[in-house]
Every structure is written in structure tokens, then in C-alpha cells.
Coordinates of N, CA and C in Angstrom, one line a residue:
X1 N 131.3 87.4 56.6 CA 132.4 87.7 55.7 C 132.3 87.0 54.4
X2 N 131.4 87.0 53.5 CA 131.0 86.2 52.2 C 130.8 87.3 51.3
X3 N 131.0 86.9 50.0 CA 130.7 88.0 49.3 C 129.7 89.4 49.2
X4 N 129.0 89.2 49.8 CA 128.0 90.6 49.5 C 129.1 91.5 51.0
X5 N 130.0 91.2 51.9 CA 130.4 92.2 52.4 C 131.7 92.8 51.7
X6 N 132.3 91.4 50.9 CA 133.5 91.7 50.7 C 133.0 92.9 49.4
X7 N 131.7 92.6 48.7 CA 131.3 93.4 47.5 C 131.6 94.8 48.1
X8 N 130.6 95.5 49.4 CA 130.8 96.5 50.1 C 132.0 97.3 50.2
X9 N 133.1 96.5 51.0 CA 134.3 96.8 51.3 C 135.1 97.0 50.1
X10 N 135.0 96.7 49.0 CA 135.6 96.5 48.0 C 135.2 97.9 47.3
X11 N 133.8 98.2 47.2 CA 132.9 99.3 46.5 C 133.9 100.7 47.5
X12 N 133.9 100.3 48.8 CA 134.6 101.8 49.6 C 135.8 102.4 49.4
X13 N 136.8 101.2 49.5 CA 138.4 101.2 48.7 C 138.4 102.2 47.6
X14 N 137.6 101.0 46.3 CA 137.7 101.2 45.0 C 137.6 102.6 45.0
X15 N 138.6 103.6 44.0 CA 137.9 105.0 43.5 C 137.4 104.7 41.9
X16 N 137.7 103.6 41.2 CA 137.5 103.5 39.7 C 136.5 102.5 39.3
X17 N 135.6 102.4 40.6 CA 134.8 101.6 39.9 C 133.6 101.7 39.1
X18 N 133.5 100.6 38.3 CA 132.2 100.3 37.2 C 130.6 100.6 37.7
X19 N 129.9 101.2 37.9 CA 128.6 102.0 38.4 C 127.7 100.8 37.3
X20 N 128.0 100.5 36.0 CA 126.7 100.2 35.5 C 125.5 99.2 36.3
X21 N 124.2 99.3 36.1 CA 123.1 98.3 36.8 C 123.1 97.4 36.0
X22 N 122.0 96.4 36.2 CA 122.5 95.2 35.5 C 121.9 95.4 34.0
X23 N 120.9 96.4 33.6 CA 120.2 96.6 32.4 C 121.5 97.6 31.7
X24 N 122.0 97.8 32.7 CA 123.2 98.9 31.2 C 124.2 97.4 31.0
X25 N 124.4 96.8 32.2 CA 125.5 95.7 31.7 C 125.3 94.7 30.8
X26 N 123.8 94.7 30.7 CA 123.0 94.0 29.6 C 123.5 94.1 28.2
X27 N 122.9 95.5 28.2 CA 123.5 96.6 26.7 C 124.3 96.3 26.4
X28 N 126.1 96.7 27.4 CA 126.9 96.7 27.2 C 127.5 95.0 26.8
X29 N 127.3 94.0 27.2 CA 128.0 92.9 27.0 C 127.1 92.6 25.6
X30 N 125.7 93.1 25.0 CA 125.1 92.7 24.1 C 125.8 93.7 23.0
X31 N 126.7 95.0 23.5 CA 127.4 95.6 22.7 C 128.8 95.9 22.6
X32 N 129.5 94.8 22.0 CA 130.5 95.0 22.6 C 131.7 95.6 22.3
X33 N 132.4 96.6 23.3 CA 133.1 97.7 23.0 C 132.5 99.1 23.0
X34 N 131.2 99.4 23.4 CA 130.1 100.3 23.6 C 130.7 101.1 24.7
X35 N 130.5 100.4 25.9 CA 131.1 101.4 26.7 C 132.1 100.3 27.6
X36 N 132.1 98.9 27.4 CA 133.4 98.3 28.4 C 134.4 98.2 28.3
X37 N 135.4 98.3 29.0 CA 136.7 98.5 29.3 C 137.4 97.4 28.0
X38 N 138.5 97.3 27.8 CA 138.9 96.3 27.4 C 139.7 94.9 28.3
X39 N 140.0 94.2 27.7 CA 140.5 92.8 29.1 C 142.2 93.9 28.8
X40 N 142.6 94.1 28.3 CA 143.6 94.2 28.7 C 143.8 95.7 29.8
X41 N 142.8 96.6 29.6 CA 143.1 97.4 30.6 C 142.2 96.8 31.8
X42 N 141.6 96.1 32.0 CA 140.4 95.3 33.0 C 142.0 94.4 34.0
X43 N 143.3 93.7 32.9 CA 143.6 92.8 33.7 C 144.8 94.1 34.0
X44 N 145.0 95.0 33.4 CA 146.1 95.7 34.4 C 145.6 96.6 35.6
X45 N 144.4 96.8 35.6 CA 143.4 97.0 37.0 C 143.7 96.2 37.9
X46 N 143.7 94.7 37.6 CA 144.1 93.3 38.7 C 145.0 93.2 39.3
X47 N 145.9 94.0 38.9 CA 146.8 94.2 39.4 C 147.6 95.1 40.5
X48 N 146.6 95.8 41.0 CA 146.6 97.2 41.5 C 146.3 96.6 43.0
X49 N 147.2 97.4 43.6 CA 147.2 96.7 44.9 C 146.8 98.5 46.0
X50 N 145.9 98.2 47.0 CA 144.9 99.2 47.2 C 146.0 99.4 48.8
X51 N 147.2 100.1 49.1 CA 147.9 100.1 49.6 C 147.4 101.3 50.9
X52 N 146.6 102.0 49.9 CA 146.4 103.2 51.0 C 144.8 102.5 51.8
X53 N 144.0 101.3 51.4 CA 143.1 101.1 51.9 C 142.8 101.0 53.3
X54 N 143.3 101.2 54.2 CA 143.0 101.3 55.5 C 143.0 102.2 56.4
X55 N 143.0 104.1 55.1 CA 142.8 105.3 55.3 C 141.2 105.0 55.0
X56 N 140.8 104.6 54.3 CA 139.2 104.7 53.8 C 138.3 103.4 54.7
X57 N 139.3 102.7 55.6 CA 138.3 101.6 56.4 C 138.1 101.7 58.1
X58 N 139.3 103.3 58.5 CA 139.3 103.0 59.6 C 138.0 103.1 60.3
X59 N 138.0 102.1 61.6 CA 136.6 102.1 62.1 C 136.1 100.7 61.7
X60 N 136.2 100.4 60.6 CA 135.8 99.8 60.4 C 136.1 97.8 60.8
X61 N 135.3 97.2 61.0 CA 135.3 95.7 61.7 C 134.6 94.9 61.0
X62 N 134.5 93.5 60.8 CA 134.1 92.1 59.9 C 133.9 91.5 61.1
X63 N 132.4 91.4 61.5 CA 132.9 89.8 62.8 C 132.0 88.5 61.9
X64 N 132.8 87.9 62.3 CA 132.6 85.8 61.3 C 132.8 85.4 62.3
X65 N 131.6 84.3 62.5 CA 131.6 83.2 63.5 C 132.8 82.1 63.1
X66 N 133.2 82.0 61.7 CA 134.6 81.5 61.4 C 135.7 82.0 61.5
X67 N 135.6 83.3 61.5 CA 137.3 84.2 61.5 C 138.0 84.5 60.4
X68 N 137.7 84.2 58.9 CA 137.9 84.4 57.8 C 137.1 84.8 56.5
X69 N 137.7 85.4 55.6 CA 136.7 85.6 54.5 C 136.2 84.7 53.8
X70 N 134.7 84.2 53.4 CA 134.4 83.2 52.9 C 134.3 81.5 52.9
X71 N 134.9 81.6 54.2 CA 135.0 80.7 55.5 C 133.4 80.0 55.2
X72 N 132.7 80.5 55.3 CA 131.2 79.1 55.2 C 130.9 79.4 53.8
X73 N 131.4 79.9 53.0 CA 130.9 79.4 51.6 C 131.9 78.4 51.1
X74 N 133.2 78.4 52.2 CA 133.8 77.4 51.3 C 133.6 76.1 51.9
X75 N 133.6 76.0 53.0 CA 132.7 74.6 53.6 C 131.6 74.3 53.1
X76 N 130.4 74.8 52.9 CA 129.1 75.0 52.4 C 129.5 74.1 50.9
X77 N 130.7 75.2 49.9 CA 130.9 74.2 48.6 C 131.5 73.1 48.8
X78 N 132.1 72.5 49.8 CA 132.8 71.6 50.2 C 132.0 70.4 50.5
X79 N 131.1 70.5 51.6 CA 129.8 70.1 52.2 C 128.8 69.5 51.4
X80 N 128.3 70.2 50.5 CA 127.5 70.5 49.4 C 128.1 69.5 48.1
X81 N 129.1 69.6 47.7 CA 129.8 69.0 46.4 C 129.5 69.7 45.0
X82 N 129.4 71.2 45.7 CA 128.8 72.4 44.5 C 129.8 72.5 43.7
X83 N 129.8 72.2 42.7 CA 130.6 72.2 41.5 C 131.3 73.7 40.9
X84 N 130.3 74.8 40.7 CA 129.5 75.7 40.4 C 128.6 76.4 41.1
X85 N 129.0 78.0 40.5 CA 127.8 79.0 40.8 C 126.9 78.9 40.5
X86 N 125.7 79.2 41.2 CA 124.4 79.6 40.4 C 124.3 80.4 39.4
X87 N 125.1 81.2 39.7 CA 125.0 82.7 39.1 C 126.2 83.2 38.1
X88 N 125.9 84.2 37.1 CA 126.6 84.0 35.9 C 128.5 84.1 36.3
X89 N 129.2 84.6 35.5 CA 130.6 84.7 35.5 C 130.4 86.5 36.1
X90 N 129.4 87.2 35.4 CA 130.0 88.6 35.7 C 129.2 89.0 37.0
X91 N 128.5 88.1 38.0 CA 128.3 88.6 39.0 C 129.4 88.1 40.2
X92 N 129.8 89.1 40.5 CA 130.7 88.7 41.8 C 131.3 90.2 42.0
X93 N 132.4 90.0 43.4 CA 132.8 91.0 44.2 C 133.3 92.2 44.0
X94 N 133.7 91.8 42.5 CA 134.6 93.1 42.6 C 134.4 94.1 41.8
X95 N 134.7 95.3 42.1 CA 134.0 96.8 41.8 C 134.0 97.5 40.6
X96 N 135.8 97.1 40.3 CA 135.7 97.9 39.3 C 135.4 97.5 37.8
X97 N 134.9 96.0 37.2 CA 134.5 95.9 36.1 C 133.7 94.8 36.1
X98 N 132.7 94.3 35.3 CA 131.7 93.4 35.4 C 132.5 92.1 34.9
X99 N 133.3 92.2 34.2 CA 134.3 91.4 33.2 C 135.3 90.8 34.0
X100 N 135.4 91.2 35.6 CA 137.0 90.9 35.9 C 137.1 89.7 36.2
X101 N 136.3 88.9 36.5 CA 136.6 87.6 37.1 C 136.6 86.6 35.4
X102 N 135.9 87.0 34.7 CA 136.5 86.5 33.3 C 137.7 86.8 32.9
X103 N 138.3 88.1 33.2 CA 139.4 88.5 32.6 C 140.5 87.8 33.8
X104 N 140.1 87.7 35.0 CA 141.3 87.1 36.0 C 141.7 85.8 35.5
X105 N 139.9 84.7 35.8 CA 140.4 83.4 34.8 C 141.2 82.9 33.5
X106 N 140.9 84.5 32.7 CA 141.9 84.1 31.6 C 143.6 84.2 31.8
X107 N 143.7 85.7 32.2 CA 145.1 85.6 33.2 C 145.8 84.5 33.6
X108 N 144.7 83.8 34.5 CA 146.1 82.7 35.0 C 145.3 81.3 34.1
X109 N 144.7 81.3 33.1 CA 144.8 80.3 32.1 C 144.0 79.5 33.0
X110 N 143.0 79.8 33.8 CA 141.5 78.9 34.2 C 140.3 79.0 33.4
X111 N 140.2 79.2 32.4 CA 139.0 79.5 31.6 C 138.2 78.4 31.4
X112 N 138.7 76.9 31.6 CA 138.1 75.7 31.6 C 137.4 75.6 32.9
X113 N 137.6 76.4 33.7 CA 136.9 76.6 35.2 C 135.7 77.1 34.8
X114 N 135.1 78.0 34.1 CA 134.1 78.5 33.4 C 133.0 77.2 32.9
X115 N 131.6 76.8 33.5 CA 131.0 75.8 32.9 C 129.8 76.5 32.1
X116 N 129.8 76.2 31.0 CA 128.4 76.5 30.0 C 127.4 76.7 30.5
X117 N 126.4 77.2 30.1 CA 125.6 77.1 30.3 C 124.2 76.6 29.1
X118 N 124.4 74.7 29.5 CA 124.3 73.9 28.2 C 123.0 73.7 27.9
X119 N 122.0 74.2 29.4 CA 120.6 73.6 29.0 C 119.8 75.0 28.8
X120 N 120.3 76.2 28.9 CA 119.5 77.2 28.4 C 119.2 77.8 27.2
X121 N 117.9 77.6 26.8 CA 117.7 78.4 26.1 C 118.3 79.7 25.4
X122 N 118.8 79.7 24.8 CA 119.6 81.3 24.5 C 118.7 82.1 23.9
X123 N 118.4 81.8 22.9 CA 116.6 82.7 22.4 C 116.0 83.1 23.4
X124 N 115.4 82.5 24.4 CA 114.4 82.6 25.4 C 115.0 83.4 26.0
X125 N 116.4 83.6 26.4 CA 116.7 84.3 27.3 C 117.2 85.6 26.8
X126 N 117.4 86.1 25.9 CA 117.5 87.4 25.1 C 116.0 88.0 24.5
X127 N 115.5 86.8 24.5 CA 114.0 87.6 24.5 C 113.0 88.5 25.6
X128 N 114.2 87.6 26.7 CA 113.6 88.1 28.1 C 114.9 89.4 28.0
X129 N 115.5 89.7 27.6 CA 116.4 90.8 28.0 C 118.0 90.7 28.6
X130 N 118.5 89.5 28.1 CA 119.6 88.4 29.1 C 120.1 87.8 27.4
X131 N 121.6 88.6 27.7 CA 122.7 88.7 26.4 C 124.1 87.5 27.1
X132 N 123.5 87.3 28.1 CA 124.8 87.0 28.3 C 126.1 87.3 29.9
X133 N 126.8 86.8 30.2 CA 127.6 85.6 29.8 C 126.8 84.5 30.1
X134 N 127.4 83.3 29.3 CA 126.4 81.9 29.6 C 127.6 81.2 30.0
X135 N 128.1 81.4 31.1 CA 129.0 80.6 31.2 C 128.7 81.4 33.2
X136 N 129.3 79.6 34.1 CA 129.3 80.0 35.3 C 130.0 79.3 36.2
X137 N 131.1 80.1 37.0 CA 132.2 80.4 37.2 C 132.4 79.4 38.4
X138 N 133.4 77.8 38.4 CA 133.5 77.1 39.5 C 133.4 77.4 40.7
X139 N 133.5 76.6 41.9 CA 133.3 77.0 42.9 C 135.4 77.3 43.0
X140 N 135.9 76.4 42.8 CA 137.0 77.2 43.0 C 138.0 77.9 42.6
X141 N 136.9 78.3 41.4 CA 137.8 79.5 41.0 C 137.0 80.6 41.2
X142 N 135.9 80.4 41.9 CA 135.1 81.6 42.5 C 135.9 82.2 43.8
X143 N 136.5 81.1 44.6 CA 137.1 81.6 46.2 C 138.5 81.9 45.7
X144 N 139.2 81.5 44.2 CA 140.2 82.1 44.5 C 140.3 83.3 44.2
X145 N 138.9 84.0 43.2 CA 138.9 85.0 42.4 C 138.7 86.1 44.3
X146 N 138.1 85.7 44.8 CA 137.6 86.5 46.0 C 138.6 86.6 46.9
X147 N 139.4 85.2 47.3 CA 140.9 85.5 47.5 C 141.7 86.7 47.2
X148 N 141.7 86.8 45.8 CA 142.5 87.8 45.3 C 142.2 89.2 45.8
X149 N 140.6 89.0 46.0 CA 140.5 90.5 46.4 C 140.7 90.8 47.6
X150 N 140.5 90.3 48.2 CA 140.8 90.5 50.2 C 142.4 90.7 50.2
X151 N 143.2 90.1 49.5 CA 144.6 90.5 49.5 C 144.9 91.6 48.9
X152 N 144.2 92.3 47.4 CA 144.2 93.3 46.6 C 143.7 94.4 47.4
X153 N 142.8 94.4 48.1 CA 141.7 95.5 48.8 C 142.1 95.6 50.3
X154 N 143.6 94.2 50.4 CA 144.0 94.6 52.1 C 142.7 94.3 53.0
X155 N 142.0 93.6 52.7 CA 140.6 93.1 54.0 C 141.0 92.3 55.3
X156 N 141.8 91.4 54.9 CA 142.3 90.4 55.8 C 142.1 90.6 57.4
X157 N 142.8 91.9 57.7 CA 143.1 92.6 59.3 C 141.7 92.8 59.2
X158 N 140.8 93.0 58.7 CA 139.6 93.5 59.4 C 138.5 92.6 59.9
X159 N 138.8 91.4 60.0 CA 138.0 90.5 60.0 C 137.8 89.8 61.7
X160 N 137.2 89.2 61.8 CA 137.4 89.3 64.3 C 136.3 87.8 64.1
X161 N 137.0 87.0 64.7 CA 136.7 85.9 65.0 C 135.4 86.5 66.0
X162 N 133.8 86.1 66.0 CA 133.0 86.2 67.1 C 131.4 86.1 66.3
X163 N 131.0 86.3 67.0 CA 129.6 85.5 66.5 C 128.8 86.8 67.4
X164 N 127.9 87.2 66.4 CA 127.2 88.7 66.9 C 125.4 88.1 67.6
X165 N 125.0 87.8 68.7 CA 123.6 87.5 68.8 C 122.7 88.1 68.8
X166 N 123.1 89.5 69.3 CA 121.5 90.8 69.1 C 122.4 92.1 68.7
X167 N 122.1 92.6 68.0 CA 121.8 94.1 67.6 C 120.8 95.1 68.6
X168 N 121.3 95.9 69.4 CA 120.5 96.7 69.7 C 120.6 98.2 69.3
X169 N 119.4 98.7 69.3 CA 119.5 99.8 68.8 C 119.5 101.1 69.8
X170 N 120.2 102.1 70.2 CA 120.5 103.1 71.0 C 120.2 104.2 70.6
X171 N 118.8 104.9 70.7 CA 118.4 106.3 70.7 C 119.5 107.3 71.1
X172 N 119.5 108.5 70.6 CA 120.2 109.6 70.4 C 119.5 109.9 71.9
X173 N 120.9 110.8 72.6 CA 120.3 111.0 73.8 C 119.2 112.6 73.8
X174 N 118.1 112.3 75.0 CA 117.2 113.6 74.9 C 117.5 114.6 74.4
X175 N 118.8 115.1 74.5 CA 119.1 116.9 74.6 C 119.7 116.9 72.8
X176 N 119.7 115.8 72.2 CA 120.4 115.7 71.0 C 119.6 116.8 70.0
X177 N 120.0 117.0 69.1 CA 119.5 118.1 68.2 C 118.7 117.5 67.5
X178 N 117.2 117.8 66.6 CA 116.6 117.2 65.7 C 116.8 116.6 65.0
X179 N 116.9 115.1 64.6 CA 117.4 114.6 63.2 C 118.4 113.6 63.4
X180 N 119.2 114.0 64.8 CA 120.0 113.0 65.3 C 120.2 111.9 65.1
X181 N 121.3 111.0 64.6 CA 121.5 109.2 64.5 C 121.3 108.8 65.3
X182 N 120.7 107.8 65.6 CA 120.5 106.6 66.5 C 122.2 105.8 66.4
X183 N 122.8 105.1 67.7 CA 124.0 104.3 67.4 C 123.2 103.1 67.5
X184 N 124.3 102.0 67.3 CA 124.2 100.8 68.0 C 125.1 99.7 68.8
X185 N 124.4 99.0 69.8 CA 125.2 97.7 70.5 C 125.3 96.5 69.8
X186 N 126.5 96.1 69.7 CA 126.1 94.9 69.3 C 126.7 94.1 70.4
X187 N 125.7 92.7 70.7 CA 126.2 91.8 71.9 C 126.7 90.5 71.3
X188 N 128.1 90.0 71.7 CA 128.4 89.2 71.0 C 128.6 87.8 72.0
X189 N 128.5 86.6 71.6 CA 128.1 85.5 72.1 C 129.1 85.1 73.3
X190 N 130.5 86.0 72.7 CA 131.4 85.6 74.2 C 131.0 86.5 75.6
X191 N 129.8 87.3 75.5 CA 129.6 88.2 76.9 C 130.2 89.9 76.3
X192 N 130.4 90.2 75.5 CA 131.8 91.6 75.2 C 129.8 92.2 74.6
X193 N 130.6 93.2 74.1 CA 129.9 94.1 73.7 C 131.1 95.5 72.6
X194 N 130.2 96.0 72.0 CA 131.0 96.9 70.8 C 129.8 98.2 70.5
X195 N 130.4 99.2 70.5 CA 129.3 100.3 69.7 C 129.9 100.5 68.3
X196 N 128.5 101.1 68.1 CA 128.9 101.2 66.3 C 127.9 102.6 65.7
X197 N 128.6 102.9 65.0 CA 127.4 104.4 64.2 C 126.5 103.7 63.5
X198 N 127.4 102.7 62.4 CA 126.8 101.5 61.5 C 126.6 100.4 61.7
X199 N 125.8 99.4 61.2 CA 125.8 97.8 61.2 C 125.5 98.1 59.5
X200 N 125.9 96.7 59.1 CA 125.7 96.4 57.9 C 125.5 94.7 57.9
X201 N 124.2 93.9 58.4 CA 124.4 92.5 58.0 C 124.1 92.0 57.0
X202 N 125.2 91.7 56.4 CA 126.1 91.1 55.2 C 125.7 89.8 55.5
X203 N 124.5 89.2 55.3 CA 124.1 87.6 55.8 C 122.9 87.0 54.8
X204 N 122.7 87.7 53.7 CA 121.7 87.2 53.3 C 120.1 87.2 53.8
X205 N 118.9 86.8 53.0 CA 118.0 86.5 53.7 C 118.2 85.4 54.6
X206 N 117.3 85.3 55.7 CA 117.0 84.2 56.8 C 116.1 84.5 57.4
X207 N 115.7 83.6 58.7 CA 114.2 83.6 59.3 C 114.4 85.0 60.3
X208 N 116.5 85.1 60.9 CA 116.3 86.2 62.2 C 115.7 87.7 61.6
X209 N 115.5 87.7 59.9 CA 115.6 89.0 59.4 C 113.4 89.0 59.3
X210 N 112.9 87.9 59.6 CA 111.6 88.1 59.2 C 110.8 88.8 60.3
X211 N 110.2 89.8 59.5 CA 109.2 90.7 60.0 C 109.7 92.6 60.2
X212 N 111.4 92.0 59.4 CA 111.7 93.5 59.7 C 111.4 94.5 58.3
X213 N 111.7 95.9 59.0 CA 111.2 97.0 57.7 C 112.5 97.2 57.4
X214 N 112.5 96.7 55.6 CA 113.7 96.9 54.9 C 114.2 98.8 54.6
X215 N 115.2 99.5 54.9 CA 115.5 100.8 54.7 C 116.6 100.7 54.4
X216 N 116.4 100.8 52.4 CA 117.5 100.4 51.7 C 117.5 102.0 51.2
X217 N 119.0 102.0 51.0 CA 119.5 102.9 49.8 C 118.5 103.6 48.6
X218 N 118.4 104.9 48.5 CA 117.8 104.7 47.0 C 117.5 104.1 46.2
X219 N 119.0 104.2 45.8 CA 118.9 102.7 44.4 C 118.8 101.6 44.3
X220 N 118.5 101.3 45.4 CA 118.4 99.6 45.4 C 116.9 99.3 45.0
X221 N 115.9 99.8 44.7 CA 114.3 99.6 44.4 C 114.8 99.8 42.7
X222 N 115.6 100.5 42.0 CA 116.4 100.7 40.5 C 117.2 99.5 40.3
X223 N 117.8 99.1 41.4 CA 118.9 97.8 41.0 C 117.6 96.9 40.9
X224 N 116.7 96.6 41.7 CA 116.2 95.6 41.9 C 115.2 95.7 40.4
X225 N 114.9 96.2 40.1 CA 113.9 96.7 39.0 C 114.7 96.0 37.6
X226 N 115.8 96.6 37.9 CA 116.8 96.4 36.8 C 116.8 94.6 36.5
X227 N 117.3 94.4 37.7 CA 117.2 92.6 37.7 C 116.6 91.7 37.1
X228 N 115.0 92.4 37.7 CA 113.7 91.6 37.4 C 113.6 92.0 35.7
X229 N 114.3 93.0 35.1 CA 113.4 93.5 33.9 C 114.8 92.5 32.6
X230 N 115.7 92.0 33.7 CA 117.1 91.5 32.9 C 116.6 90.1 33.3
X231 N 115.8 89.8 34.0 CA 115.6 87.9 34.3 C 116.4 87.8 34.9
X232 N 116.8 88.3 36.2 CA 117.7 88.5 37.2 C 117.5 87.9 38.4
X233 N 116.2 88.2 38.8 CA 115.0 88.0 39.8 C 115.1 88.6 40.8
X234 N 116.6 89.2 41.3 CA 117.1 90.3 42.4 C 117.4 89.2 43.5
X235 N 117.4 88.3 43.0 CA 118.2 87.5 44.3 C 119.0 87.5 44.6
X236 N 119.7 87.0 45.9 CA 121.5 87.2 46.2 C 122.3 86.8 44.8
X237 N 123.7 87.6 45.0 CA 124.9 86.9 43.6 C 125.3 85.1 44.5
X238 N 126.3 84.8 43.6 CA 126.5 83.7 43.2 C 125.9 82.3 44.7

């Protein structure tokens, strides 16, 4: 339950969200007023509370070996004494504008939360294709920006204290029609068990994922492209 799920859950809710890749977000923050929203229609977005969201989630489950959203990233920053993101101000969770967590920080008057970015080159990095923002977003005004959204997006109820150990995968039975979905089991650590049409693990790279064949979306070989051609590198956000 860390941001790349809450990103997901957020992307399903949202009907108004911002599609650009990171090369149009490029453009756009290098031009500005081109095609981005303004802060003031970005912060009356923020405000929008996703009331019907649990017509567009049913079915749907979060299991965290903590029980909450963001639960080991905020230990991890805690643990750690991570000051700061790695990653700029406009990468994070939420859907509908690349700008919002800049425009949230200004909202409630955290903009000093924002730290420079004091030892980069700015030439070098516009030469590579990278306009910007140079600024990167504390650790806790990162969990409260993410906060906001599990309460905005109504996530909270979907989240199940449990720790998932294997994924198995369940063939469509013989008599099924051509083309058929495969389901899946998932076996969780207390002995239970769950079926599912989907899995989505929201976990990052790690060692339990080596050796498997990645079968991504489309556009994700476009996103990734986009990354590397922005100085992105396509690595996880913050």
C-alpha cells in the first residue's frame, strides 16, 4: 500500500485525469500555460472529494503486511532520517495534474517543505531534455500530500492487514472457451486463502520478482522511453 498502488487506485476513481507522459510534461512545464491547468483550477480539483468511489472499486482489496497506506515508507523515512524525495515535486500519486502536490504545498503554506535542488547542473539538465521542477518534495509533506489522497479517493476501507506469500496461478477450466482468463490464489501467511481475476503487485522491484516475464500494458515500453529520453531513467517515483 505505497504509492505506486495508491497511484493505480487513484488513476481508477479519477474521471479528470492528466494523461500527459513525462516528455509532454517536459514541454509543458518548459511552456508554461501551453497546455497546464492553472494552480487555481489544479487547487479547486483538491478539493473534490471522490464520494461515489466505491462504485468504481468494488471487488476490489489492498493487503499490507502493516495495515495501512504508506505504512513502510513512513517508517523506512523515519528509520532512514530521509529528509527528502529522490524524485522531483511533480512525480507522485495523484492523477489529475502533474502540479498538484506543488499546488497542495502552496495551499496550506508548506512551500518551504520543497528543498532545491542546489547541486544540479541546470544547463546539463535541459540539455538532456529536463526543464524542471528543481525542487524535491520533504518526506513529510510527501505522506501528508498522499494522506490527502486516500481520504479524497476514500481508500482507507480497502486496505486488510495480511501479508500475501505465494501467488498462484489457476488455469481456466478444460471446457472453457478459447482465449479464456486464467484466475488467481493468493495464499496468505495466516493459512486463509482469496481468489482474484487480478493481482497487481504494487511492491516495487526485488529479488521475489527475479527471473519473471514482465507483461506490461502497452504503454508502459512509451512511458519508459519517455523517461529515459527526459533523464528519468524509468525508475520507481519518489
Amino acid at each position: 500500500s505505497g504509492p505506486h498502488a495508491l497511484s493505480l487506485l487513484c488513476r481508477v476513481v479519477d474521471d479528470d485525469a492528466d494523461l500527459l507522459d513525462e516528455a509532454e510534461r517536459t514541454r509543458v512545464a518548459a511552456k508554461a500555460g501551453s497546455r497546464a491547468r492553472s494552480h487555481a483550477e489544479v487547487r479547486k480539483a483538491l478539493q473534490r472529494r471522490f464520494v461515489d468511489a466505491a462504485a468504481h472499486l468494488a471487488g476490489v482489496a489492498v493487503f499490507d503486511s502493516g495495515g495501512e497506506w504508506m505504512g513502510q515508507w513512513r517508517r523506512d523515512f523515519s528509520a532512514l532520517e530521509i529528509e527528502h524525495c529522490r524524485s522531483h515535486s511533480d512525480l507522485h500519486p495523484c492523477p489529475h495534474d502533474f502540479q498538484s502536490l506543488r499546488v497542495w504545498a502552496e495551499k496550506h503554506k508548506r512551500e518551504l517543505e520543497m528543498w532545491h535542488m542546489a547541486y544540479l547542473d541546470r544547463g546539463a539538465a535541459r540539455a538532456a531534455g529536463f526543464s524542471g521542477p528543481y525542487a524535491l518534495p520533504g518526506t513529510r509533506l510527501f505522506l501528508d500530500f498522499c494522506a490527502s489522497l486516500v481520504a479524497r479517493y476514500k481508500l482507507a476501507p480497502l486496505v486488510r492487514k495480511a501479508t500475501v506469500a505465494a501467488v498462484e496461478v489457476i488455469p481456466p477450466p478444460p471446457d472453457a472457451c478459447a482465449g479464456a482468463a486464467c484466475s488467481f490464489r493468493l495464499r496468505l501467511a495466516d493459512g486463509t486463502s482469496v481468489r482474484a481475476a487480478r493481482v497487481v503487485c504494487a511492491m516495487g522491484p526485488g529479488p521475489m520478482f527475479a527471473g519473471m516475464r514482465a507483461n506490461l500494458p502497452w504503454w508502459c515500453e512509451a512511458a519508459a522511453g519517455s523517461l529515459a529520453a527526459a533523464g528519468g531513467g524509468g525508475g520507481p517515483p519518489p
